[in-house]
Amino acid sequence: MKLFVGLGNPGAKYERNRHNIGFMALDRIAEDHGFSPWKSKFQGQICEGTLGGEKVLLLKPQTFMNNSGQSVGETMRFYKLTPADVTVLHDELDLAPGKARVKQGGGHAGHNGLRSIHAHIGADYARVRLGIGHPGHKDAVAGYVLRDFPKADENWLDDLMRGISDGAASLAKGDGGKFMNAVALRTAPPRSSTSPKGQEKQAKAEKQADKAPETQDNRSPLERLVDKFK
């Protein structure tokens, strides 16, 4: 069994905050993959389903961000899970908006939700870092993460959520590479025909097509030479 944890703050007031992007990701996975209804348990909201043949629990701690580890620890103890079974999806200031990165273990980098999880279960869990960008100065961080995503961000945010949902089965199997590919296909789809290289390739192909004969010439070289002098 795998446990996906989305980080955020409970209540309508925080629902569309940048800090709640982890909650948003789990909501999208649950909706797209037919998970059970959410229920209150382990100081959080939890639901279950299957991704790529793996049984997966989705957990949104309701303890507020700074105490997220309480809910995660309680859930893990009940289901006898280890940190290796846990993947935490959270907002990341040090990534550009719409970018995502998978990371195994490591520090909490000052993120209060991760800090709390470290305190309760240690550092050996996986993370999916979801880029929200940085306000530019550390004094502005608190206000920035607790503000709603502006309308201008809705397109990339929706693409990111779709990509996470597309790659959720790969994430459950521990295949971070395939998960990242699924996200990239939504957030940065191939645009070879509009790139300089793509345009050059397309122009060359069109030029060759223009030169190509409409019908195939099956004559031998000798027959072609004879016809040339007729």
CSV table of C-alpha atoms in Angstrom, one decimal:
chain,number,residue,atom,x,y,z
A,1,MET,CA,0.0,0.0,0.0
A,2,LYS,CA,1.2,3.5,-0.8
A,3,LEU,CA,0.3,6.7,1.0
A,4,PHE,CA,0.2,10.0,-1.0
A,5,VAL,CA,0.0,13.0,1.3
A,6,GLY,CA,-1.0,16.4,-0.1
A,7,LEU,CA,0.0,19.4,2.1
A,8,GLY,CA,-2.3,22.4,2.7
A,9,ASN,CA,-4.5,24.2,5.2
A,10,PRO,CA,-8.1,23.1,5.9
A,11,GLY,CA,-11.2,25.3,5.2
A,12,ALA,CA,-12.6,27.3,2.3
A,13,LYS,CA,-10.5,30.4,3.3
A,14,TYR,CA,-7.3,28.6,2.2
A,15,GLU,CA,-8.7,26.4,-0.6
A,16,ARG,CA,-7.2,28.2,-3.6
A,17,ASN,CA,-4.0,29.4,-1.8
A,18,ARG,CA,-0.6,28.6,-3.4
A,19,HIS,CA,0.2,26.7,-0.1
A,20,ASN,CA,-2.7,24.3,-0.9
A,21,ILE,CA,-1.4,23.0,-4.2
A,22,GLY,CA,-0.8,19.6,-2.6
A,23,PHE,CA,-4.5,19.4,-1.6
A,24,MET,CA,-5.4,20.4,-5.2
A,25,ALA,CA,-3.2,17.6,-6.7
A,26,LEU,CA,-4.9,14.9,-4.5
A,27,ASP,CA,-8.3,16.2,-5.3
A,28,ARG,CA,-7.6,15.8,-9.0
A,29,ILE,CA,-6.2,12.3,-8.6
A,30,ALA,CA,-9.2,11.2,-6.5
A,31,GLU,CA,-11.6,12.6,-9.1
A,32,ASP,CA,-10.0,11.3,-12.2
A,33,HIS,CA,-9.2,7.8,-10.9
A,34,GLY,CA,-12.5,7.0,-9.1
A,35,PHE,CA,-11.3,6.9,-5.5
A,36,SER,CA,-13.7,6.4,-2.6
A,37,PRO,CA,-15.4,9.5,-1.1
A,38,TRP,CA,-13.3,11.5,1.3
A,39,LYS,CA,-13.8,10.8,5.0
A,40,SER,CA,-12.5,12.3,8.2
A,41,LYS,CA,-9.9,10.1,9.9
A,42,PHE,CA,-6.4,10.3,11.4
A,43,GLN,CA,-6.7,14.1,11.9
A,44,GLY,CA,-7.2,14.4,8.2
A,45,GLN,CA,-9.3,13.7,5.1
A,46,ILE,CA,-8.6,10.3,3.6
A,47,CYS,CA,-9.8,8.3,0.6
A,48,GLU,CA,-8.6,5.1,-1.1
A,49,GLY,CA,-8.3,3.7,-4.6
A,50,THR,CA,-6.1,1.8,-7.0
A,51,LEU,CA,-3.4,3.3,-9.3
A,52,GLY,CA,-1.7,0.9,-11.8
A,53,GLY,CA,-2.6,-2.1,-9.7
A,54,GLU,CA,-1.3,-0.5,-6.5
A,55,LYS,CA,-3.6,0.2,-3.6
A,56,VAL,CA,-3.2,3.9,-2.7
A,57,LEU,CA,-4.4,6.0,0.2
A,58,LEU,CA,-4.7,9.8,-0.3
A,59,LEU,CA,-4.3,11.9,2.8
A,60,LYS,CA,-5.0,15.7,3.3
A,61,PRO,CA,-3.9,16.5,6.9
A,62,GLN,CA,-6.4,18.8,8.6
A,63,THR,CA,-4.1,19.9,11.4
A,64,PHE,CA,-3.0,23.0,9.5
A,65,MET,CA,0.3,23.0,7.7
A,66,ASN,CA,2.7,23.4,10.7
A,67,ASN,CA,1.4,20.2,12.3
A,68,SER,CA,1.0,18.0,9.2
A,69,GLY,CA,3.3,15.3,10.6
A,70,GLN,CA,0.8,14.4,13.3
A,71,SER,CA,-1.8,13.2,10.8
A,72,VAL,CA,0.8,11.5,8.6
A,73,GLY,CA,2.4,9.6,11.6
A,74,GLU,CA,-1.0,8.5,12.9
A,75,THR,CA,-2.0,7.1,9.4
A,76,MET,CA,1.3,5.3,9.0
A,77,ARG,CA,1.1,3.6,12.4
A,78,PHE,CA,-2.5,2.4,11.7
A,79,TYR,CA,-1.6,0.9,8.4
A,80,LYS,CA,1.9,-0.3,9.5
A,81,LEU,CA,3.6,1.7,6.7
A,82,THR,CA,7.2,2.8,6.5
A,83,PRO,CA,8.5,6.2,5.2
A,84,ALA,CA,9.4,4.4,1.9
A,85,ASP,CA,5.7,3.9,1.3
A,86,VAL,CA,5.0,7.7,1.6
A,87,THR,CA,5.0,10.4,-1.1
A,88,VAL,CA,4.3,14.0,-0.1
A,89,LEU,CA,3.1,16.5,-2.7
A,90,HIS,CA,3.8,20.1,-1.7
A,91,ASP,CA,4.4,23.7,-2.9
A,92,GLU,CA,7.9,24.6,-3.8
A,93,LEU,CA,9.1,28.2,-3.8
A,94,ASP,CA,12.4,27.4,-5.4
A,95,LEU,CA,10.8,26.0,-8.6
A,96,ALA,CA,9.3,28.1,-11.4
A,97,PRO,CA,5.5,28.1,-11.5
A,98,GLY,CA,4.2,24.9,-13.2
A,99,LYS,CA,7.4,22.9,-12.8
A,100,ALA,CA,7.5,19.6,-10.9
A,101,ARG,CA,10.4,17.6,-9.5
A,102,VAL,CA,10.5,14.2,-7.7
A,103,LYS,CA,12.9,13.9,-4.8
A,104,GLN,CA,13.7,11.0,-2.4
A,105,GLY,CA,14.7,12.0,1.1
A,106,GLY,CA,16.7,15.1,2.0
A,107,GLY,CA,16.1,18.2,4.1
A,108,HIS,CA,12.9,20.2,4.6
A,109,ALA,CA,14.4,23.5,3.2
A,110,GLY,CA,12.4,25.5,5.7
A,111,HIS,CA,9.0,24.2,4.6
A,112,ASN,CA,6.9,24.0,7.7
A,113,GLY,CA,4.8,21.1,6.5
A,114,LEU,CA,7.9,19.0,5.7
A,115,ARG,CA,9.5,20.1,8.9
A,116,SER,CA,6.6,18.7,10.9
A,117,ILE,CA,6.7,15.4,8.9
A,118,HIS,CA,10.4,15.1,9.5
A,119,ALA,CA,9.8,15.4,13.2
A,120,HIS,CA,7.2,12.6,13.2
A,121,ILE,CA,8.5,10.0,10.6
A,122,GLY,CA,12.0,11.1,9.7
A,123,ALA,CA,13.3,12.2,6.3
A,124,ASP,CA,13.2,9.0,4.2
A,125,TYR,CA,10.0,9.7,2.3
A,126,ALA,CA,9.5,10.8,-1.3
A,127,ARG,CA,8.4,14.3,-2.3
A,128,VAL,CA,6.8,15.8,-5.4
A,129,ARG,CA,7.9,19.4,-5.4
A,130,LEU,CA,5.3,21.6,-7.2
A,131,GLY,CA,6.7,24.9,-8.3
A,132,ILE,CA,4.8,28.1,-7.3
A,133,GLY,CA,7.7,30.6,-7.9
A,134,HIS,CA,9.2,32.9,-5.3
A,135,PRO,CA,8.0,36.4,-4.4
A,136,GLY,CA,11.6,37.7,-4.5
A,137,HIS,CA,12.2,38.4,-0.9
A,138,LYS,CA,12.0,36.1,2.1
A,139,ASP,CA,9.9,38.6,4.1
A,140,ALA,CA,7.2,38.4,1.5
A,141,VAL,CA,7.0,34.6,1.5
A,142,ALA,CA,4.3,34.1,4.2
A,143,GLY,CA,1.9,36.5,2.4
A,144,TYR,CA,2.7,35.0,-1.0
A,145,VAL,CA,2.0,31.4,-0.2
A,146,LEU,CA,-1.2,32.3,1.7
A,147,ARG,CA,-2.7,34.2,-1.3
A,148,ASP,CA,-4.9,32.6,-3.9
A,149,PHE,CA,-3.5,31.7,-7.3
A,150,PRO,CA,-4.3,34.6,-9.7
A,151,LYS,CA,-6.5,34.0,-12.8
A,152,ALA,CA,-3.4,34.4,-14.9
A,153,ASP,CA,-2.0,31.2,-13.4
A,154,GLU,CA,-5.1,29.0,-14.1
A,155,ASN,CA,-3.9,27.6,-17.4
A,156,TRP,CA,-0.6,26.3,-16.2
A,157,LEU,CA,-2.1,25.2,-12.9
A,158,ASP,CA,-4.7,23.1,-14.7
A,159,ASP,CA,-2.0,21.6,-17.0
A,160,LEU,CA,0.1,20.7,-14.0
A,161,MET,CA,-2.9,19.0,-12.2
A,162,ARG,CA,-3.7,17.0,-15.4
A,163,GLY,CA,-0.1,15.9,-15.7
A,164,ILE,CA,0.1,14.8,-12.1
A,165,SER,CA,-3.1,12.8,-12.6
A,166,ASP,CA,-1.8,11.2,-15.8
A,167,GLY,CA,1.4,10.1,-14.1
A,168,ALA,CA,-0.2,9.1,-10.8
A,169,ALA,CA,0.0,5.3,-11.6
A,170,SER,CA,3.7,5.6,-12.4
A,171,LEU,CA,4.3,7.5,-9.1
A,172,ALA,CA,2.5,4.8,-7.2
A,173,LYS,CA,4.9,2.2,-8.8
A,174,GLY,CA,7.9,4.3,-7.8
A,175,ASP,CA,8.8,5.2,-11.4
A,176,GLY,CA,9.6,8.9,-11.0
A,177,GLY,CA,10.9,9.2,-14.6
A,178,LYS,CA,7.7,8.1,-16.1
A,179,PHE,CA,5.7,10.3,-13.8
A,180,MET,CA,7.9,13.3,-14.8
A,181,ASN,CA,7.3,12.5,-18.5
A,182,ALA,CA,3.6,12.5,-18.0
A,183,VAL,CA,3.7,15.9,-16.3
A,184,ALA,CA,6.0,17.3,-19.1
A,185,LEU,CA,3.6,16.1,-21.8
A,186,ARG,CA,1.0,18.4,-20.2
A,187,THR,CA,3.1,21.3,-19.1
A,188,ALA,CA,5.6,21.4,-22.0
A,189,PRO,CA,4.2,19.4,-24.9
A,190,PRO,CA,6.5,18.9,-28.0
A,191,ARG,CA,6.3,21.8,-30.4
A,192,SER,CA,8.8,20.6,-33.0
A,193,SER,CA,7.0,22.2,-35.9
A,194,THR,CA,7.2,25.7,-34.3
A,195,SER,CA,10.8,25.5,-33.2
A,196,PRO,CA,13.6,26.8,-35.5
A,197,LYS,CA,14.9,23.3,-36.0
A,198,GLY,CA,11.4,21.9,-36.6
A,199,GLN,CA,10.6,24.7,-39.1
A,200,GLU,CA,13.8,24.0,-41.0
A,201,LYS,CA,13.1,20.3,-41.2
A,202,GLN,CA,9.5,20.9,-42.3
A,203,ALA,CA,10.7,23.4,-45.0
A,204,LYS,CA,13.3,20.9,-46.3
A,205,ALA,CA,10.7,18.1,-46.5
A,206,GLU,CA,8.3,20.4,-48.4
A,207,LYS,CA,11.0,21.4,-50.8
A,208,GLN,CA,11.9,17.8,-51.5
A,209,ALA,CA,8.2,17.0,-52.0
A,210,ASP,CA,7.9,19.8,-54.6
A,211,LYS,CA,10.8,18.4,-56.5
A,212,ALA,CA,9.6,14.8,-56.4
A,213,PRO,CA,8.0,13.5,-59.6
A,214,GLU,CA,4.3,12.9,-59.6
A,215,THR,CA,4.7,9.4,-61.1
A,216,GLN,CA,7.5,6.9,-60.6
A,217,ASP,CA,9.9,6.6,-63.6
A,218,ASN,CA,10.5,2.9,-64.2
A,219,ARG,CA,12.7,3.4,-67.3
A,220,SER,CA,16.2,2.1,-67.4
A,221,PRO,CA,19.1,4.6,-67.5
A,222,LEU,CA,19.6,3.7,-71.2
A,223,GLU,CA,15.9,4.2,-72.0
A,224,ARG,CA,16.0,7.6,-70.3
A,225,LEU,CA,19.1,8.6,-72.3
A,226,VAL,CA,17.6,7.5,-75.6
A,227,ASP,CA,14.4,9.5,-74.8
A,228,LYS,CA,16.5,12.5,-74.0
A,229,PHE,CA,17.8,12.7,-77.6
A,230,LYS,CA,14.5,12.0,-79.3
